mmCIF file of C-alpha atoms in Angstrom:
data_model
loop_
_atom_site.group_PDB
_atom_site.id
_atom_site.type_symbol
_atom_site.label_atom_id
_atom_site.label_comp_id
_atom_site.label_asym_id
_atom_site.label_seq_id
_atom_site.Cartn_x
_atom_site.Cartn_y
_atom_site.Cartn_z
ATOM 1 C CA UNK N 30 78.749 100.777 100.569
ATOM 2 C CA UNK N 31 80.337 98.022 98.450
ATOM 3 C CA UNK N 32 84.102 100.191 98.339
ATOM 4 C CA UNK N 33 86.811 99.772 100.629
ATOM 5 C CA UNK N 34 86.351 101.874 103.622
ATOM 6 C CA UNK N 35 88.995 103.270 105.935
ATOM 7 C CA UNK N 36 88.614 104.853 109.309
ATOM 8 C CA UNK N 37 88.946 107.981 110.948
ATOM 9 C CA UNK N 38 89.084 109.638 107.778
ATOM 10 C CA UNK N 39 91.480 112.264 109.560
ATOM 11 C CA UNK N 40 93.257 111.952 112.895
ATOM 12 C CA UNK N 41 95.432 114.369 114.376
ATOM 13 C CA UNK N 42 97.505 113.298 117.343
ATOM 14 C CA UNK N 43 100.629 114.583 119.240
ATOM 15 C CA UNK N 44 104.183 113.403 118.753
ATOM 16 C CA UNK N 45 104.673 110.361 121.209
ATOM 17 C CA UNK N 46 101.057 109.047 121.173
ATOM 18 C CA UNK N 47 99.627 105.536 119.863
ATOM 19 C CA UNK N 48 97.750 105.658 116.788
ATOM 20 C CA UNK N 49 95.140 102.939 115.168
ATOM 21 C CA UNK N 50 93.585 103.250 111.754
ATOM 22 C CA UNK N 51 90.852 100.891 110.382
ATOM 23 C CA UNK N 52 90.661 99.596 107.057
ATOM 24 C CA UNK N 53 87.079 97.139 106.230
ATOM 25 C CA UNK N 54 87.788 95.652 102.664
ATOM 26 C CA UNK N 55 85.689 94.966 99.808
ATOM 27 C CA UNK N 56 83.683 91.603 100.937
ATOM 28 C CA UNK N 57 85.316 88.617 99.449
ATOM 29 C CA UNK N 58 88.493 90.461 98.774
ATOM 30 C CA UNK N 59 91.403 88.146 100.232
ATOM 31 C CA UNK N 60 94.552 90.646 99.390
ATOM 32 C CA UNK N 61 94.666 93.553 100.936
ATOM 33 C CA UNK N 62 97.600 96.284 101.084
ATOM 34 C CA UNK N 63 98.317 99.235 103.237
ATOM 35 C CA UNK N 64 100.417 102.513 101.453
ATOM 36 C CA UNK N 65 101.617 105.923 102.398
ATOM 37 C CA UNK N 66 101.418 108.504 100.147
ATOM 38 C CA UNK N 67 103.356 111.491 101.509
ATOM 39 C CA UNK N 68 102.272 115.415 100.029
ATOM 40 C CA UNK N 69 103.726 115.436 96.317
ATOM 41 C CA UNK N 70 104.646 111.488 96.289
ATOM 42 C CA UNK N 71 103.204 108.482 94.510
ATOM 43 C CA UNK N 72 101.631 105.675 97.362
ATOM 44 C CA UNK N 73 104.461 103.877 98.955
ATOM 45 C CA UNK N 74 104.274 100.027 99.861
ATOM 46 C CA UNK N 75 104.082 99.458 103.804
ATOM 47 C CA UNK N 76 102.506 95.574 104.055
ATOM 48 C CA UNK N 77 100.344 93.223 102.026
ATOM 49 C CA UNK N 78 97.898 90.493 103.295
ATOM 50 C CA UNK N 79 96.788 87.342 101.477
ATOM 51 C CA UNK N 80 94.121 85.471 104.055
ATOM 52 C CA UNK N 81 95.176 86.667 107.416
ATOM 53 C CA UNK N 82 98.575 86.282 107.606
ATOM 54 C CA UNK N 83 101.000 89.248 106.186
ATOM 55 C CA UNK N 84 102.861 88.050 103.074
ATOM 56 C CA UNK N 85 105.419 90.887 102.558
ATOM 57 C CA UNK N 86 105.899 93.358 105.537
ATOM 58 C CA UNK N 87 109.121 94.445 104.146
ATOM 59 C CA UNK N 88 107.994 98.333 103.615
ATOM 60 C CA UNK N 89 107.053 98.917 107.335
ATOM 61 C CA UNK N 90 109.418 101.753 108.099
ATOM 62 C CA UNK N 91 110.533 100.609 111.738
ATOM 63 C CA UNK N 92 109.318 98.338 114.350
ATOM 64 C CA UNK N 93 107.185 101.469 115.661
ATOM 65 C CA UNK N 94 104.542 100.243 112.585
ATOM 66 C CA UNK N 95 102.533 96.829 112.894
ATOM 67 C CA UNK N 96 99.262 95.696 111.114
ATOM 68 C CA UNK N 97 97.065 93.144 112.124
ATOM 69 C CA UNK N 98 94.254 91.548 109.690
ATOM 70 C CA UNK N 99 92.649 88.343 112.287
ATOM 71 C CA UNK N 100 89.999 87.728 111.058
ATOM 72 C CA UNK N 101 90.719 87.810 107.334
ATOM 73 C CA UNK N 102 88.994 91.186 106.538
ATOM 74 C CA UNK N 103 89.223 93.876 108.867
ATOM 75 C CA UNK N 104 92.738 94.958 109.020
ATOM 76 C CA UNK N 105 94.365 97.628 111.295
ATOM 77 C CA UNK N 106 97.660 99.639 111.433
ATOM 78 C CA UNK N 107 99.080 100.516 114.402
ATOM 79 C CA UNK N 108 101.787 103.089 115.017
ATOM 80 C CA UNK N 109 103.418 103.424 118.203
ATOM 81 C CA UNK N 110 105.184 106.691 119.541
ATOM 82 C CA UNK N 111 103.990 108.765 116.551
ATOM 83 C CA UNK N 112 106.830 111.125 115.227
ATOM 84 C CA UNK N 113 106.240 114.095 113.071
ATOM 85 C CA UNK N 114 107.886 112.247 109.916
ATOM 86 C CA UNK N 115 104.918 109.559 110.216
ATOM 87 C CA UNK N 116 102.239 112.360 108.503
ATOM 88 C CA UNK N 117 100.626 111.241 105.681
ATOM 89 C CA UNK N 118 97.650 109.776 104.029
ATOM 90 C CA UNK N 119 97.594 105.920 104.610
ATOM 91 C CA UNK N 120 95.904 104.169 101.814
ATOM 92 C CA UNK N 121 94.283 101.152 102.117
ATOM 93 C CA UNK N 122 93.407 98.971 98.983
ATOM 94 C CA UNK N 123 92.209 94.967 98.405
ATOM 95 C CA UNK N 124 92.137 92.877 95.432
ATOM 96 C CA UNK N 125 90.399 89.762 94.743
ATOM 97 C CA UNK N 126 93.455 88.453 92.949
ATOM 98 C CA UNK N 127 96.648 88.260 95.104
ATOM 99 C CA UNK N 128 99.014 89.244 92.054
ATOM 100 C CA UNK N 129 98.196 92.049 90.335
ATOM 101 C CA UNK N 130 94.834 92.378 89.898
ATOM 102 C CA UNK N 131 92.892 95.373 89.964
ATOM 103 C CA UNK N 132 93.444 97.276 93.569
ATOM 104 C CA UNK N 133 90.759 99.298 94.717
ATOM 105 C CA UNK N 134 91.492 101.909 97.105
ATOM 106 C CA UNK N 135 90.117 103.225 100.164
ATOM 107 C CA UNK N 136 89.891 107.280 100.561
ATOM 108 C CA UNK N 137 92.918 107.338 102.737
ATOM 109 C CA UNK N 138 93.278 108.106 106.538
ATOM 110 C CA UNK N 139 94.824 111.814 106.468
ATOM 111 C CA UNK N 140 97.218 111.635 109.524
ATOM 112 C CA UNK N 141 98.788 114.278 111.397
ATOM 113 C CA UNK N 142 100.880 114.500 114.170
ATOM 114 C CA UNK N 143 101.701 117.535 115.553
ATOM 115 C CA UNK I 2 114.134 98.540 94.856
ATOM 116 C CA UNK I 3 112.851 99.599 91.732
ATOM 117 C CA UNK I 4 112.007 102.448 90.964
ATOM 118 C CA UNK I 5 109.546 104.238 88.068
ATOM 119 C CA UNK I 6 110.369 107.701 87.297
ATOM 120 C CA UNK I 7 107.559 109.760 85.761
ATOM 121 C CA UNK I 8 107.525 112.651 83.531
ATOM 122 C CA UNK I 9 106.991 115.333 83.433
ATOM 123 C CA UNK I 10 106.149 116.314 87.178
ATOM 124 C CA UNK I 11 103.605 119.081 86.754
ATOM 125 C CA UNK I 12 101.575 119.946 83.666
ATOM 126 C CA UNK I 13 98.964 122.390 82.874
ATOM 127 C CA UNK I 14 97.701 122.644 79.317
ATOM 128 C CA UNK I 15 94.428 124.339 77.526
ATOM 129 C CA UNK I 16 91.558 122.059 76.629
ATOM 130 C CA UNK I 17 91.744 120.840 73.617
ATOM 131 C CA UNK I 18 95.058 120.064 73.460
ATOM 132 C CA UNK I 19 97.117 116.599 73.268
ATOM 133 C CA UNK I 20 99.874 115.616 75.906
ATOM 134 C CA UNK I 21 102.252 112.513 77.001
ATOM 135 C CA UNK I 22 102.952 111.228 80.060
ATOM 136 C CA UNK I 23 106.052 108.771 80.626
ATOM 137 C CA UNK I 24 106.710 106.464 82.937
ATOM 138 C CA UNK I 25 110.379 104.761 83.081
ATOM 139 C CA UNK I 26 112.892 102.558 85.034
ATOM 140 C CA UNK I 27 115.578 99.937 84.959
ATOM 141 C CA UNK I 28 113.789 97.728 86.052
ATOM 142 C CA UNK I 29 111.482 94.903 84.142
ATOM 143 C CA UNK I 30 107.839 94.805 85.074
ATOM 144 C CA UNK I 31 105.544 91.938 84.851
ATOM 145 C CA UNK I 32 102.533 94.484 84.338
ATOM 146 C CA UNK I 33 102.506 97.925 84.944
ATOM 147 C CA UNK I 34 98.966 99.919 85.723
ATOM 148 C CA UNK I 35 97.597 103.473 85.561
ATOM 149 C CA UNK I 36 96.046 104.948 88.253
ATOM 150 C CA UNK I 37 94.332 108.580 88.433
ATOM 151 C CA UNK I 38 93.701 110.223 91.365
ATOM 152 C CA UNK I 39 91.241 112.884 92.612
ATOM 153 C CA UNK I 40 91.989 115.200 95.777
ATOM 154 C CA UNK I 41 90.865 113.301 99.011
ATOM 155 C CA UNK I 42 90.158 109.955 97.098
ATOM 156 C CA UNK I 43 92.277 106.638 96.419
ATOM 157 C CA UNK I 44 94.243 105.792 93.620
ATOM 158 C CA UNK I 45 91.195 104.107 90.452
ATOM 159 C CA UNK I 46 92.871 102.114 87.766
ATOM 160 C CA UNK I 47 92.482 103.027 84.169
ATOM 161 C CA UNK I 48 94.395 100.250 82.906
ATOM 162 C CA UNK I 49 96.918 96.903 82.978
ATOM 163 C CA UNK I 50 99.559 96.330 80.330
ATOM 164 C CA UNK I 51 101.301 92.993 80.266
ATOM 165 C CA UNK I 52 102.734 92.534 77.429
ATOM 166 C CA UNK I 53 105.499 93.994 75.912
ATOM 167 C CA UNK I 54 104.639 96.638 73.028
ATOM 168 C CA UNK I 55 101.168 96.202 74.204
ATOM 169 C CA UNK I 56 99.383 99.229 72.883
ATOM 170 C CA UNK I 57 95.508 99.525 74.679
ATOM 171 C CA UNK I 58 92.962 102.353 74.109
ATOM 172 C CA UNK I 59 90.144 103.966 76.750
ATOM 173 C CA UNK I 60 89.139 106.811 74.729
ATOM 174 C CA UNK I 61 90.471 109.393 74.582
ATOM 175 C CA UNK I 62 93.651 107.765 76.286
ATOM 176 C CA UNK I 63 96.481 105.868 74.889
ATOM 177 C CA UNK I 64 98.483 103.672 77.253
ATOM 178 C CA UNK I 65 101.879 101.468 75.728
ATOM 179 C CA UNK I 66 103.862 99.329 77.356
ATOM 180 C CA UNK I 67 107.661 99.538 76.274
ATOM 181 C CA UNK I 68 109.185 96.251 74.310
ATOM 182 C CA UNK I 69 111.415 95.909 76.797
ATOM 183 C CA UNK I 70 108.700 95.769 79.727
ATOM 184 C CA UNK I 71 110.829 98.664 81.251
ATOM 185 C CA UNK I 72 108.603 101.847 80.187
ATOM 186 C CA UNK I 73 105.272 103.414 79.693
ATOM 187 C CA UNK I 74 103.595 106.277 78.374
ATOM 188 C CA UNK I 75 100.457 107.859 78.834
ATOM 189 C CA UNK I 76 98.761 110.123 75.807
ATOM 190 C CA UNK I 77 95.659 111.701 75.940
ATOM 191 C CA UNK I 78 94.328 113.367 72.950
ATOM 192 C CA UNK I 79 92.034 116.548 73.335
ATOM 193 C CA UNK I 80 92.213 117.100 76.718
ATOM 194 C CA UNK I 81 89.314 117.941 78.630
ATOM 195 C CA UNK I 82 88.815 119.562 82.363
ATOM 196 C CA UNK I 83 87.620 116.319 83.172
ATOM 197 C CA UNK I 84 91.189 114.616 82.839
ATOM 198 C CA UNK I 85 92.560 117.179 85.226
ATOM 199 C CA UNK I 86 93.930 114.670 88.235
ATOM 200 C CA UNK I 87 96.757 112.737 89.523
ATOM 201 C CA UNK I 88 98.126 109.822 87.129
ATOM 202 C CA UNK I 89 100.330 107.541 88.796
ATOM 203 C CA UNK I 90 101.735 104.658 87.323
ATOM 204 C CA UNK I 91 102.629 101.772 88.966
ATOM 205 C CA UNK I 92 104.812 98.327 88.136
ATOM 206 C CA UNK I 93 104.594 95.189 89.356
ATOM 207 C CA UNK I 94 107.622 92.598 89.903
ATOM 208 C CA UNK I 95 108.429 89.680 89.509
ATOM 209 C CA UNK I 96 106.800 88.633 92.621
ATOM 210 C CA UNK I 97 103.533 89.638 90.957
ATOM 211 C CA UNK I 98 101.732 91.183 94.666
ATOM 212 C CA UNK I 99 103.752 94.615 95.268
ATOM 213 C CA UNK I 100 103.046 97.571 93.053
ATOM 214 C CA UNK I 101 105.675 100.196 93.281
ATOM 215 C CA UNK I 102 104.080 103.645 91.885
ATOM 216 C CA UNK I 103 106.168 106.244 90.709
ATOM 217 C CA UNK I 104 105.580 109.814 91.719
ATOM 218 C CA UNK I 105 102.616 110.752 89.540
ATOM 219 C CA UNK I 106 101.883 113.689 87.234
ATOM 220 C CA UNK I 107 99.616 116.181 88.295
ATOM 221 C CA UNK I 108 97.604 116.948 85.133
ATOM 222 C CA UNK I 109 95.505 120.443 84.975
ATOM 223 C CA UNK I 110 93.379 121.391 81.853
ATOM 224 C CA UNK I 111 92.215 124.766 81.831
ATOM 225 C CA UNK I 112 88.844 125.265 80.109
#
């Protein structure tokens, strides 16, 4: 498909355990964001790409978060030592236009840790 | 931080019917967007104000931008089942690349 497509679609893991999820961009698209949207709450900024190098990481919530985008295109979060507080949906989204242009979102990666 | 507050929270209304949706903070905006969203989807824009007192139309909805590049509303005029969703809006800072979304209104027209 020609959307933005994140990966698993919904993981469930135990408190304490490492956690990966996948986001694969619109082609061509050189920005490209990761947000958490918590049950009842609007998406909330956690680290935007332009090219492969992360321009603001500034709403990572603790060194336990990291993304990585190497290549350009393929980005992945990472969170270490899960904690129950870390459920959510994590929204991907990428934008041809690094400031404000039109952000198209991913379905989300439902996360749960248990 | 800034933050966008929206109002109201929650709101369930008969179809047919015409409603507001407001979006405020202290803060100025460069742009602001619209978002809906759908259970189990992502966030689609509806629409990008820049200007301030910009007034722009999609149908059946109504989107301003305040003078002051501080606010936003939202009106959609006979509501339809179809608009039932999240709206979210969302502002964008100086910076121009983060979009901080307020809390969204979850919209439900009953048929």
């Amino acid at each position: 498909g020609a959307g933005v497509s994140q990966t698993p679609s919904n993981k469930v893991t135990e408190k304490g355990k490492y956690v990966e999820l996948r986001c694969d961009p619109i082609s061509g698209h050189t920005a490209l964001y990761w947000y958490r949207q918590s049950l009842g709450q609007g998406p909330e900024f956690l680290i935007y790409f332009q090219g492969t190098g992360a321009a603001d990481d500034s709403g990572l919530p603790n060194d336990r978060f990291f993304a990585v985008r190497p290549e350009g295109s393929v980005s992945t979060l990472k969170i270490q030592r899960t904690e129950r507080g870390d459920s959510a949906v994590y929204l991907c989204a990428s934008s041809s236009q690094g400031q404000t242009g039109e952000l198209f979102f991913g379905e989300g990666s439902r996360l749960t840790v248990l | 931080t800034q933050l966008l507050e929206q109002s109201p929270q929650f709101l369930s209304i008969q179809e047919g019917e015409n409603l507001t949706v407001y979006c405020n903070s202290s803060s100025v905006f460069s742009s602001l967007q619209w978002y809906r969203q759908e259970p189990g989807e992502g966030p689609v824009l509806l629409v990008t104000v820049v200007t301030g007192g910009e007034v722009k139309k999609l149908k059946r909805l109504t989107f301003q931008f305040g003078d002051a590049r501080k606010d936003s509303s939202l009106h959609i005029t006979a509501a339809q089942p179809g608009d039932t969703g999240l709206y979210l809006c969302a502002g964008a800072g100086l910076s121009n690349y983060k979009l901080t979304f307020g809390k969204g209104t979850l919209l439900t027209v009953n048929p």
